[in-house]
Amino acid sequence: MLHPILWTLVKITVASLVLGAVLTHFGITAEQLVRVTGLSAERVEAYARQGLAWAWPNVLLGAVVIVPIWFLIYLFRPPGQSRRD
């Protein structure tokens, strides 16, 4: 079986494909949806950049703490013990 995160990504991809096909059947495009919300492609791109600029330092800061803790737990786990036990 696929890893749970990979399986979730597959499900999201298939759901997106199906919904995209249904919306295309009814003549709805991404440009129409963006226009209806009052956004432009440039504004969406700017929001995405701002979100990434905010999130990336926070992800790195969290990883500085989480990764060493995870490594220590992994290193000192009793032999033969798996996640599912």
mmCIF file of C-alpha atoms in Angstrom:
data_model
loop_
_atom_site.group_PDB
_atom_site.id
_atom_site.type_symbol
_atom_site.label_atom_id
_atom_site.label_comp_id
_atom_site.label_asym_id
_atom_site.label_seq_id
_atom_site.Cartn_x
_atom_site.Cartn_y
_atom_site.Cartn_z
ATOM 1 C CA MET A 1 0.000 0.000 0.000
ATOM 2 C CA LEU A 2 1.103 3.554 -0.594
ATOM 3 C CA HIS A 3 2.416 5.741 2.192
ATOM 4 C CA PRO A 4 -0.492 7.721 3.748
ATOM 5 C CA ILE A 5 0.828 11.114 2.591
ATOM 6 C CA LEU A 6 1.378 9.855 -0.958
ATOM 7 C CA TRP A 7 -2.071 8.242 -0.945
ATOM 8 C CA THR A 8 -3.609 11.565 0.152
ATOM 9 C CA LEU A 9 -1.816 13.385 -2.682
ATOM 10 C CA VAL A 10 -3.128 10.821 -5.172
ATOM 11 C CA LYS A 11 -6.693 11.296 -3.901
ATOM 12 C CA ILE A 12 -6.393 15.093 -4.119
ATOM 13 C CA THR A 13 -5.004 14.832 -7.647
ATOM 14 C CA VAL A 14 -7.812 12.541 -8.817
ATOM 15 C CA ALA A 15 -10.490 14.723 -7.166
ATOM 16 C CA SER A 16 -8.988 17.831 -8.801
ATOM 17 C CA LEU A 17 -8.948 16.127 -12.191
ATOM 18 C CA VAL A 18 -12.581 15.053 -11.884
ATOM 19 C CA LEU A 19 -13.762 18.473 -10.697
ATOM 20 C CA GLY A 20 -11.755 20.189 -13.439
ATOM 21 C CA ALA A 21 -13.389 17.970 -16.055
ATOM 22 C CA VAL A 22 -16.864 18.733 -14.670
ATOM 23 C CA LEU A 23 -16.215 22.484 -14.597
ATOM 24 C CA THR A 24 -14.828 22.369 -18.144
ATOM 25 C CA HIS A 25 -17.962 20.515 -19.264
ATOM 26 C CA PHE A 26 -20.063 23.438 -17.985
ATOM 27 C CA GLY A 27 -17.773 25.986 -19.636
ATOM 28 C CA ILE A 28 -16.246 27.362 -16.438
ATOM 29 C CA THR A 29 -12.600 28.404 -16.726
ATOM 30 C CA ALA A 30 -9.981 29.419 -14.180
ATOM 31 C CA GLU A 31 -9.938 32.945 -15.639
ATOM 32 C CA GLN A 32 -13.686 33.268 -15.035
ATOM 33 C CA LEU A 33 -13.351 32.124 -11.434
ATOM 34 C CA VAL A 34 -10.517 34.578 -10.791
ATOM 35 C CA ARG A 35 -12.476 37.407 -12.414
ATOM 36 C CA VAL A 36 -15.617 36.626 -10.373
ATOM 37 C CA THR A 37 -13.642 36.835 -7.131
ATOM 38 C CA GLY A 38 -12.301 40.239 -8.168
ATOM 39 C CA LEU A 39 -8.699 39.128 -8.384
ATOM 40 C CA SER A 40 -6.201 39.320 -11.200
ATOM 41 C CA ALA A 41 -3.530 36.767 -12.035
ATOM 42 C CA GLU A 42 -0.909 39.251 -10.856
ATOM 43 C CA ARG A 43 -2.656 39.724 -7.505
ATOM 44 C CA VAL A 44 -2.976 35.952 -7.004
ATOM 45 C CA GLU A 45 0.733 35.605 -7.772
ATOM 46 C CA ALA A 46 1.567 38.414 -5.336
ATOM 47 C CA TYR A 47 -0.503 36.754 -2.590
ATOM 48 C CA ALA A 48 1.228 33.438 -3.251
ATOM 49 C CA ARG A 49 4.653 35.105 -3.020
ATOM 50 C CA GLN A 50 3.685 36.888 0.206
ATOM 51 C CA GLY A 51 2.404 33.644 1.689
ATOM 52 C CA LEU A 52 5.570 31.803 0.761
ATOM 53 C CA ALA A 53 7.740 34.653 2.081
ATOM 54 C CA TRP A 54 5.909 34.381 5.413
ATOM 55 C CA ALA A 55 5.738 30.590 5.608
ATOM 56 C CA TRP A 56 9.273 29.608 4.567
ATOM 57 C CA PRO A 57 11.139 31.195 7.521
ATOM 58 C CA ASN A 58 8.596 29.690 9.917
ATOM 59 C CA VAL A 59 9.008 26.233 8.369
ATOM 60 C CA LEU A 60 12.778 26.486 8.697
ATOM 61 C CA LEU A 61 12.538 27.699 12.298
ATOM 62 C CA GLY A 62 10.229 24.828 13.211
ATOM 63 C CA ALA A 63 12.505 22.327 11.474
ATOM 64 C CA VAL A 64 15.463 23.526 13.541
ATOM 65 C CA VAL A 65 13.609 22.268 16.630
ATOM 66 C CA ILE A 66 11.574 19.342 15.269
ATOM 67 C CA VAL A 67 14.245 17.520 13.226
ATOM 68 C CA PRO A 68 16.743 17.076 16.103
ATOM 69 C CA ILE A 69 13.961 15.932 18.454
ATOM 70 C CA TRP A 70 12.726 13.426 15.871
ATOM 71 C CA PHE A 71 16.266 12.194 15.284
ATOM 72 C CA LEU A 72 16.871 11.637 19.014
ATOM 73 C CA ILE A 73 13.599 9.749 19.396
ATOM 74 C CA TYR A 74 14.452 7.646 16.327
ATOM 75 C CA LEU A 75 17.981 7.034 17.571
ATOM 76 C CA PHE A 76 16.974 5.916 21.070
ATOM 77 C CA ARG A 77 13.895 3.900 20.130
ATOM 78 C CA PRO A 78 14.127 0.295 21.333
ATOM 79 C CA PRO A 79 15.269 -2.152 18.635
ATOM 80 C CA GLY A 80 12.566 -3.898 16.669
ATOM 81 C CA GLN A 81 9.856 -1.440 17.614
ATOM 82 C CA SER A 82 7.842 -0.181 14.678
ATOM 83 C CA ARG A 83 5.379 2.672 14.344
ATOM 84 C CA ARG A 84 2.386 0.353 14.206
ATOM 85 C CA ASP A 85 3.131 -1.459 17.483
#
